[in-house]
Coordinates of C-alpha atoms and ligand atoms in Angstrom, one line a residue:
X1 CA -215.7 63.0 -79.9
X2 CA -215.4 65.9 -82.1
X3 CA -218.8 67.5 -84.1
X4 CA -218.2 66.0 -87.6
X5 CA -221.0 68.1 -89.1
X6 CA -220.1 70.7 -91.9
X7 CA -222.6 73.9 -90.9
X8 CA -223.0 74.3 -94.9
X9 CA -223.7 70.9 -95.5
X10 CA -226.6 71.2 -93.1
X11 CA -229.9 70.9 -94.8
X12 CA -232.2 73.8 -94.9
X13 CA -235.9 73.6 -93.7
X14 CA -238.8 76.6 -93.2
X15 CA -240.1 74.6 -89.9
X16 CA -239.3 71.5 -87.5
X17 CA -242.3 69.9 -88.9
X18 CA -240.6 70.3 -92.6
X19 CA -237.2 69.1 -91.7
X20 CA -239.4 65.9 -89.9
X21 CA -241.8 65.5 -93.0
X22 CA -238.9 65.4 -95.5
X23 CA -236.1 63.9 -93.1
X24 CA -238.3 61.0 -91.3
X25 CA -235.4 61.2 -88.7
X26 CA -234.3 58.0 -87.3
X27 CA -231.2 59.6 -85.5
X28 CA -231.9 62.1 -82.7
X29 CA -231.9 65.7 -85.2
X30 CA -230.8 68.9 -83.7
X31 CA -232.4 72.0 -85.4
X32 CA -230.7 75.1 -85.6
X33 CA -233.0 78.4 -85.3
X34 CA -230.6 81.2 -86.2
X35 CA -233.2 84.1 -85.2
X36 CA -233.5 82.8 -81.6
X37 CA -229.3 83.2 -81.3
X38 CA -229.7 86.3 -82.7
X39 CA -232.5 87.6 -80.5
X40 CA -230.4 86.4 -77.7
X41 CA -227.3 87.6 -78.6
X42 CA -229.0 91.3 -79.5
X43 CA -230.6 91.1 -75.6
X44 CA -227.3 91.3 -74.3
X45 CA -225.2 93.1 -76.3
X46 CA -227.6 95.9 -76.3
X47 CA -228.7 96.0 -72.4
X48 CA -225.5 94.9 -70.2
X49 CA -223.4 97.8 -69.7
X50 CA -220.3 96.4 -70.7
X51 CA -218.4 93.5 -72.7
X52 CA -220.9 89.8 -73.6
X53 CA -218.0 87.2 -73.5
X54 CA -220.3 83.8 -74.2
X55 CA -219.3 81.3 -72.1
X56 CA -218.2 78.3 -74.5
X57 CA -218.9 75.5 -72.2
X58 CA -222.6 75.8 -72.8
X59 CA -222.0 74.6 -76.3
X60 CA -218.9 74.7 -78.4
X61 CA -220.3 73.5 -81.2
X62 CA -219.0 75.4 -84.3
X63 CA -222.6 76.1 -85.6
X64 CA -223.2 77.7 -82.1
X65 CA -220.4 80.0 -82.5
X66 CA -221.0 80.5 -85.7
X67 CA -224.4 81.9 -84.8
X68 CA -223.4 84.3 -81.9
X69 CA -220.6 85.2 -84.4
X70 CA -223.3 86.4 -86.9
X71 CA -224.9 88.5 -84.0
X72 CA -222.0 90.6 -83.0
X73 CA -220.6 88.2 -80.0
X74 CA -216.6 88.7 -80.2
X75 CA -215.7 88.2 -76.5
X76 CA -215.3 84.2 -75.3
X77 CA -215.1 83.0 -72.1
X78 CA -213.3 79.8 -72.2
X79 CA -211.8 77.7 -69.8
X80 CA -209.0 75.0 -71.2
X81 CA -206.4 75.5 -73.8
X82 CA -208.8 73.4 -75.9
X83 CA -212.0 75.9 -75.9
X84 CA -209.5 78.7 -76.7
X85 CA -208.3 76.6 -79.8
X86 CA -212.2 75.7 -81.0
X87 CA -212.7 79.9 -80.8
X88 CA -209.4 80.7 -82.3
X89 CA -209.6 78.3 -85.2
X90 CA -212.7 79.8 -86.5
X91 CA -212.6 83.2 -85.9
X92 CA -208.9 84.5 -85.7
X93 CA -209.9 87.8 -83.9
X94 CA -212.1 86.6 -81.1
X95 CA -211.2 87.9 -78.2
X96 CA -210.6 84.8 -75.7
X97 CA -210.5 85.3 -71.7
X98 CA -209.0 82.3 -69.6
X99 CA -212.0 82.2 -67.2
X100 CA -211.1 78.6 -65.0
X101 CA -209.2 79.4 -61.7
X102 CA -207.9 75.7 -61.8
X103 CA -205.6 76.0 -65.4
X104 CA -203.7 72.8 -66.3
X105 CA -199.8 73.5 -66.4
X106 CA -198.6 74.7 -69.7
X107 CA -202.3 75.9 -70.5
X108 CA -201.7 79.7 -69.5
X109 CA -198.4 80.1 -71.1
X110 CA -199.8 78.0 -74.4
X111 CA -202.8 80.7 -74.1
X112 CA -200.6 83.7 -73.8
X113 CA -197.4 83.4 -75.9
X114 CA -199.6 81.5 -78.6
X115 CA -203.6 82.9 -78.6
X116 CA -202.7 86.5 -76.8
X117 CA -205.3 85.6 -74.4
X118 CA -204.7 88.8 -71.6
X119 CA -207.5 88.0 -69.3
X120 CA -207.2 84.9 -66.2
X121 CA -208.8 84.2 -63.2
X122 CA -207.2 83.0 -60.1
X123 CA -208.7 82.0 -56.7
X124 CA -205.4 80.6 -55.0
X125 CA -201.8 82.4 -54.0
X126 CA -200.6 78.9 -55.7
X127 CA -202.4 79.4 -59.2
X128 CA -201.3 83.4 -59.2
X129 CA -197.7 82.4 -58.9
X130 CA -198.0 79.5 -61.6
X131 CA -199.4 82.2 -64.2
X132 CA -197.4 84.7 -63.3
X133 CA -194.2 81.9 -64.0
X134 CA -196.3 80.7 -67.3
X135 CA -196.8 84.3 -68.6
X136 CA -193.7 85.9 -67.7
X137 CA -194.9 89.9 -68.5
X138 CA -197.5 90.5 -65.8
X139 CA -198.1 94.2 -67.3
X140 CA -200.2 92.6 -70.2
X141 CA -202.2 90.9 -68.1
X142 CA -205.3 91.6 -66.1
X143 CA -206.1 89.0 -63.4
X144 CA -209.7 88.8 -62.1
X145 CA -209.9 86.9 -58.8
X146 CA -212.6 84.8 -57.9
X147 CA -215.2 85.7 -55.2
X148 CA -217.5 83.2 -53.8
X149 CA -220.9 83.6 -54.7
X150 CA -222.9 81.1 -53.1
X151 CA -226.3 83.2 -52.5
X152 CA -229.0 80.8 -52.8
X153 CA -230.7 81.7 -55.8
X154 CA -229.1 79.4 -58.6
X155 CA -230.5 75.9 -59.6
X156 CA -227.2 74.8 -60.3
X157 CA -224.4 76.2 -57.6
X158 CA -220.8 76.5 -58.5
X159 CA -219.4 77.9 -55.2
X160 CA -218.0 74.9 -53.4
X161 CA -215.5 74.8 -56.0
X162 CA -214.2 77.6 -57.3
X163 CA -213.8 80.9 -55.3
X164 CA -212.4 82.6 -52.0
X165 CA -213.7 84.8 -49.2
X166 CA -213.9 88.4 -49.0
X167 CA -210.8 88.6 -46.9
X168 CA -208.9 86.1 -49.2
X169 CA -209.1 88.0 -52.1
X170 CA -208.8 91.4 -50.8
X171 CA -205.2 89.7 -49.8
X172 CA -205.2 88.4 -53.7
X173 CA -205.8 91.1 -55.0
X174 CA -203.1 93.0 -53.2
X175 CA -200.5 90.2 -54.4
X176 CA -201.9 90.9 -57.9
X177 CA -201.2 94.3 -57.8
X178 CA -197.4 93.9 -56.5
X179 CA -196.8 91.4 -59.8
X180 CA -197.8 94.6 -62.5
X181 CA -200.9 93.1 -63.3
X182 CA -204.2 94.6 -63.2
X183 CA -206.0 93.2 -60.5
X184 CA -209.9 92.7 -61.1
X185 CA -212.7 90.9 -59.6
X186 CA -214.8 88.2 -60.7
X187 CA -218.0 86.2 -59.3
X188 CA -220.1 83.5 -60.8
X189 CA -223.8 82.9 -59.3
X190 CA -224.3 80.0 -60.4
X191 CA -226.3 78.4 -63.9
X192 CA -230.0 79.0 -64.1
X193 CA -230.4 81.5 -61.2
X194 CA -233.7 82.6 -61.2
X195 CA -233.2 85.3 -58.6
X196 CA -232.1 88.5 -60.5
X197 CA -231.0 89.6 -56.7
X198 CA -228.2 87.2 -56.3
X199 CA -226.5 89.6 -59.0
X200 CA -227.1 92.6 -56.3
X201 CA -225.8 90.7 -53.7
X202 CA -222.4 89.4 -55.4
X203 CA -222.1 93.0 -56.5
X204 CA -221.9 94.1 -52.8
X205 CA -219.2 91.5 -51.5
X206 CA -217.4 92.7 -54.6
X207 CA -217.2 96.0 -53.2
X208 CA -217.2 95.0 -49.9
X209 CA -213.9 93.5 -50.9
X210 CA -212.7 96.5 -52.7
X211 CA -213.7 98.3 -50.0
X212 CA -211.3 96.0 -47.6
X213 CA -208.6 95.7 -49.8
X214 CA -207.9 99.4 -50.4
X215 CA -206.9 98.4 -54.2
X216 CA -208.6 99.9 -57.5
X217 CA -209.7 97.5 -59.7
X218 CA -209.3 97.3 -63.2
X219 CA -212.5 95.6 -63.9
X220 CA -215.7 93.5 -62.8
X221 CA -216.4 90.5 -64.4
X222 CA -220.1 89.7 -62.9
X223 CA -220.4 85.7 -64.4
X224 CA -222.8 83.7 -66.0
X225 CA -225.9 82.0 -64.8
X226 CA -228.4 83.8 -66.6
X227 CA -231.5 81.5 -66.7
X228 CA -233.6 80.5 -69.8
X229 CA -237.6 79.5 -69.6
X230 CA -238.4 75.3 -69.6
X231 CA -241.3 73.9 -69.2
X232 CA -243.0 75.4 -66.9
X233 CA -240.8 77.9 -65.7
X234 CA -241.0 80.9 -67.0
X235 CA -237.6 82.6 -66.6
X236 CA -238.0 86.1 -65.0
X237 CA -237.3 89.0 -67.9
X238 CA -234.0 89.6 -68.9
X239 CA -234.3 93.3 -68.4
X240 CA -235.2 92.7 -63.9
X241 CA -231.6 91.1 -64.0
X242 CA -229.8 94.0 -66.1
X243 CA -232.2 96.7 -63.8
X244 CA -231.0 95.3 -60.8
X245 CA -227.3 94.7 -62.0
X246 CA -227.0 98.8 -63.1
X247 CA -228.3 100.0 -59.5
X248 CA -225.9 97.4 -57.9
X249 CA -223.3 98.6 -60.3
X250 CA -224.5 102.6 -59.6
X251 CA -224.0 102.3 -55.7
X252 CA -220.4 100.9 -56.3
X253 CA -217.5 103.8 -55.0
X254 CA -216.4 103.6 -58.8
X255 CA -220.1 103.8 -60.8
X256 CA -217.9 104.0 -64.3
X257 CA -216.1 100.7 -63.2
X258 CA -215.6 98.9 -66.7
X259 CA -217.9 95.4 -66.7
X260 CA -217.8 92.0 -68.2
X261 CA -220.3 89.3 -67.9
X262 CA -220.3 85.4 -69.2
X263 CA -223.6 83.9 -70.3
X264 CA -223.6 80.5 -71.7
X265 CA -227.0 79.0 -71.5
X266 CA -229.1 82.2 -71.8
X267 CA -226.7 82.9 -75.2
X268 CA -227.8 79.4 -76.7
X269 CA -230.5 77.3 -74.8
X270 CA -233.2 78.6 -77.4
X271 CA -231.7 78.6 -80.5
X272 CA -231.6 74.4 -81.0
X273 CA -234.5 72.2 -80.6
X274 CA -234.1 68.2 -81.0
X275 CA -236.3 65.6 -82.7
X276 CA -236.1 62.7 -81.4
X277 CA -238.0 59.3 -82.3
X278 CA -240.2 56.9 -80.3
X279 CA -238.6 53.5 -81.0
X280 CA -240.9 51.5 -78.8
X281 CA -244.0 52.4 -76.9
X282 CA -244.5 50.4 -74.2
X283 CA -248.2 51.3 -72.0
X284 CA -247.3 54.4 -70.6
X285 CA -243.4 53.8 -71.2
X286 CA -241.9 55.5 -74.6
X287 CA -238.0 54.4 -75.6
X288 CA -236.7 57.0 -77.5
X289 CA -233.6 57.6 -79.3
X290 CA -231.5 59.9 -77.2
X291 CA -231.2 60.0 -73.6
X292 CA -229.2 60.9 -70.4
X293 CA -225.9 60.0 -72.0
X294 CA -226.5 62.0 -74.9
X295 CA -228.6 65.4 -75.1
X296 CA -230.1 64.8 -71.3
X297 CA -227.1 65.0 -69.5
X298 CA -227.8 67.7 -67.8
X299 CA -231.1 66.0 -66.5
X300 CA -229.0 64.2 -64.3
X301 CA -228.2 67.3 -61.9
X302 CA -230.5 66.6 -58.5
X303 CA -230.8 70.2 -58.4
X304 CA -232.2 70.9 -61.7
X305 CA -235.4 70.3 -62.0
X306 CA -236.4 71.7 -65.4
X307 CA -237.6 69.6 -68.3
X308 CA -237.3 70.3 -72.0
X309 CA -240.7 71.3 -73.6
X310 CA -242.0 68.3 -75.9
X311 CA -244.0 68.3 -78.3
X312 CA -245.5 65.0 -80.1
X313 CA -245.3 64.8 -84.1
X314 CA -246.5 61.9 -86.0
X315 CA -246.9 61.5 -90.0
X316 CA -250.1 61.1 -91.2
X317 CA -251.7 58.8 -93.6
X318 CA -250.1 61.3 -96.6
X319 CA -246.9 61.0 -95.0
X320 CA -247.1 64.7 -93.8
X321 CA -246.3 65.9 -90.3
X322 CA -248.3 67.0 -87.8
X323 CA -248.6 67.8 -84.1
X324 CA -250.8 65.6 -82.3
X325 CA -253.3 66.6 -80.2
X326 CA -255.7 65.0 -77.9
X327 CA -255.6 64.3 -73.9
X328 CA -252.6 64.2 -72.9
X329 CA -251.1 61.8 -69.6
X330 CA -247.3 61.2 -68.3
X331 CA -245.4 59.2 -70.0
X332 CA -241.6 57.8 -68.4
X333 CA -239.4 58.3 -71.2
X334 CA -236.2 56.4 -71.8
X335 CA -233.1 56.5 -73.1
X336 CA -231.5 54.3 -76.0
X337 CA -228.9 52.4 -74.0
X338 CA -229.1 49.5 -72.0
X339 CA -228.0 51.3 -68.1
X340 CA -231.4 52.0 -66.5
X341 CA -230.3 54.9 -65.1
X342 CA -230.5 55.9 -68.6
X343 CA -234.4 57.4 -68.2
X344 CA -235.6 61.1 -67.8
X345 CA -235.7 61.8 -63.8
X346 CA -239.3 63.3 -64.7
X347 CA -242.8 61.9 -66.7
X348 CA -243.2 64.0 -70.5
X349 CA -246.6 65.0 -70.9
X350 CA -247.5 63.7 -74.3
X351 CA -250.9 63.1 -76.1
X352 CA -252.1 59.3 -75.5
X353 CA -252.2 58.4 -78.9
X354 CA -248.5 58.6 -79.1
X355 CA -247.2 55.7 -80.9
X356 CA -244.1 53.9 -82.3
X357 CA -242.6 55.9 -84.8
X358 CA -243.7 59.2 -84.1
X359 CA -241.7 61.7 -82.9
X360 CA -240.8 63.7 -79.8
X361 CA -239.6 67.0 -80.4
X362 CA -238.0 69.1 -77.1
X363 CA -237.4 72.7 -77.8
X364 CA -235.0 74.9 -75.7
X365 CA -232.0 72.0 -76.1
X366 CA -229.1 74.2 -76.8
X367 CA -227.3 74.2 -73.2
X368 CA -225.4 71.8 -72.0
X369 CA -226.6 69.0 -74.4
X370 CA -224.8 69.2 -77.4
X371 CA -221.6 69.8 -75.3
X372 CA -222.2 66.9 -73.1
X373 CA -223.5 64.3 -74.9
X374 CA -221.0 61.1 -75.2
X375 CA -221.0 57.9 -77.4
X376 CA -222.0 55.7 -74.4
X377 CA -222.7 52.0 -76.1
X378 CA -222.0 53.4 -79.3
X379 CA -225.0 56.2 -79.7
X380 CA -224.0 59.4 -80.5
X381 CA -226.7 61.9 -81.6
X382 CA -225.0 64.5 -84.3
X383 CA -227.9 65.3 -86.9
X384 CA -228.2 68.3 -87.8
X385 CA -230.7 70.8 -89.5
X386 CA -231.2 74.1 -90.0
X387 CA -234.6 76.4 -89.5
X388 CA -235.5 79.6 -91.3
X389 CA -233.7 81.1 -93.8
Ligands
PLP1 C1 -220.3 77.8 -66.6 C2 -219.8 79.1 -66.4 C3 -220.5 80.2 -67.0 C4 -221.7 80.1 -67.8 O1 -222.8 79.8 -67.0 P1 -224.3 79.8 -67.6 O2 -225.1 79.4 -66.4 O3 -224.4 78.9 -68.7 O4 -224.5 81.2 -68.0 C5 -219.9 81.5 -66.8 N1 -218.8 81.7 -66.1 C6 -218.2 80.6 -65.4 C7 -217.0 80.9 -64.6 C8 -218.7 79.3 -65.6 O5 -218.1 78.3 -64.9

């Protein structure tokens, strides 16, 4: 389902507690905090040493964009013909990379001829031969091929799909360089890695690889997987990752090697919070109105075990909103649909005197919510508000 929401026919609020005083939100609200994509946006683009392409998978809503937009973001990574066309229709000069080693036929040449998009990964003699055919003028394009990366340190590992060995790619990247185009490397950690070392690591093979292949490389494309802080877990400062990434980077043969890298969640995760409603309490059982198969999907990962901070709110006596406080005790929180798999995998700490109608609000819910959520027996949270000014 596409978003349906106009971002400037969203309605304006100084605080959450605001938007919930004067909205009384029935529907699951997302609220958008422009000064949190800009602080995040501003991290990166001033401290990586080289291009921020955001990673659109995170969240491709147009508000998100929008919002990196805004803060100076003009490089996307995107990884279908359809994220390239989402970038492309809003902002006609963003820069779009083809960052999926697996492309649908028809995708790279649609990309190419249609968007300009220069940059592709491949992982696969097969894939480097179908964009090559797609493309037809390899000297326009670079082509970054995909290292494994599987080092340990990410919640959420992406190496037993994508990627090749050392010794794969160094053969790879020799191909690449026979077509014209200019061969490059590229790695992805994994999403949420809280080791700022796995970055060092990758780094190494990468050169390794170099090193093995005897071909100069056009660029390094270091990933995604920057984490973001969840209840309690406090993400380790942005600054260890980008420290340890530029002495990685310095002991490379080619120090001055030009760098990319792709965050998604660490560009967005902050900048949306989400109220939601508690339809039903039940003991120490709350049914709210969102769940797994909307903004929670990603709660169904084994391996991540992060929750989304919550906060209770209720409306007092005056009908104005406050935060309750109090002792607080689990509670199991559930979804709106009827599948009982449709519950949070973990117990929200909430004050006791939590009741029905009050309202949940979970901050850091701009990751892989929005762009997962699906209208699963016919819910479909798309509320929207804006914070600040
Ligand atoms: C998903 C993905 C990203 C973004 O990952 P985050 O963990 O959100 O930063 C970057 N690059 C690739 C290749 C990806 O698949």
């Amino acid at each position: 389902m596409n978003a349906t929401v106009r971002i400037d026919a969203m309605p304006r609020f100084a605080s959450a507690l605001k938007a919930i005083e004067s909205l009384k939100p029935s529907e699951p609200l997302y609220l958008v905090q422009p000064e949190k994509f800009a602080a995040a946006a501003k991290t990166f683009l001033t401290d990586f040493p080289g291009d921020v392409l955001y990673a659109l998978k995170a969240n491709p809503h147009p508000v998100a964009i929008e919002q990196l937009w805004k803060s100076g973001i003009r490089h996307f990574d995107t990884a279908s013909l359809g994220e390239i066309e989402i970038v492309k229709s809003l902002y006609p000069d963003a820069i779009c990379h083809f960052m999926a080693p697996v492309r649908l036929p028809g995708q790279a040449k649609a990309a190419f001829e249609q968007h300009g998009v220069t940059d592709y990964v491949v992982d696969s003699e097969a894939e480097l031969a179908k964009l090559l055919a797609e493309t037809g003028n390899p000297k326009k394009l670079r082509i970054f091929v995909r290292l494994v990366a599987s080092l340990g340190g990410a919640l959420l590992e992406m190496s037993s799909k994508y990627g090749c060995r050392p010794e794969e790619a160094a053969k790879l990247l020799h191909k690449v360089k026979a077509s014209g185009a200019a061969p490059c490397l590229t790695f992805h950690v994994g999403s949420q890695c809280l080791s700022p070392f796995s970055y060092a690591q990758a780094i190494e093979i990468a050169q390794r690889t170099i090193t093995m292949a005897g071909v100069e490389i056009a660029a390094l494309d270091i990933g995604g997987g920057f984490p973001t802080s969840y209840a309690g877990q406090e993400a380790p400062p942005y600054h260890w990752y980008f420290d340890m990434i530029k002495e990685a980077l310095s002991n490379m043969e080619r120090p001055s090697l030009p760098v990319m890298c792709e965050p998604g969640r660490a560009l967005v995760a902050q900048g949306i919070s989400l109220v939601t409603q508690v339809v039903m309490r039940r003991g120490d059982r709350l049914y709210i109105n969102d769940g797994i198969y909307g903004s929670f999907d990603e709660q169904r990962f084994a391996g991540f075990d992060e929750d989304y901070p919550a906060t209770g709110i209720t409306l007092d006596a005056k009908g104005k909103a406050k935060t309750l406080t109090g002792e607080k005790r689990p509670f199991r929180v559930y979804g709106p649909t009827c599948d009982s798999a449709d519950v949070l995998p973990r117990p929200a700490l909430l004050p006791d005197s939590i009741a029905n109608g009050d309202f949940v609000l979970f901050d850091a819910m701009g990751a892989y919510t929005v762009s997962s959520r699906s209208s699963f027996n016919g819910y479909y949270p798309d509320a929207w508000a804006m914070i600040g000014d």
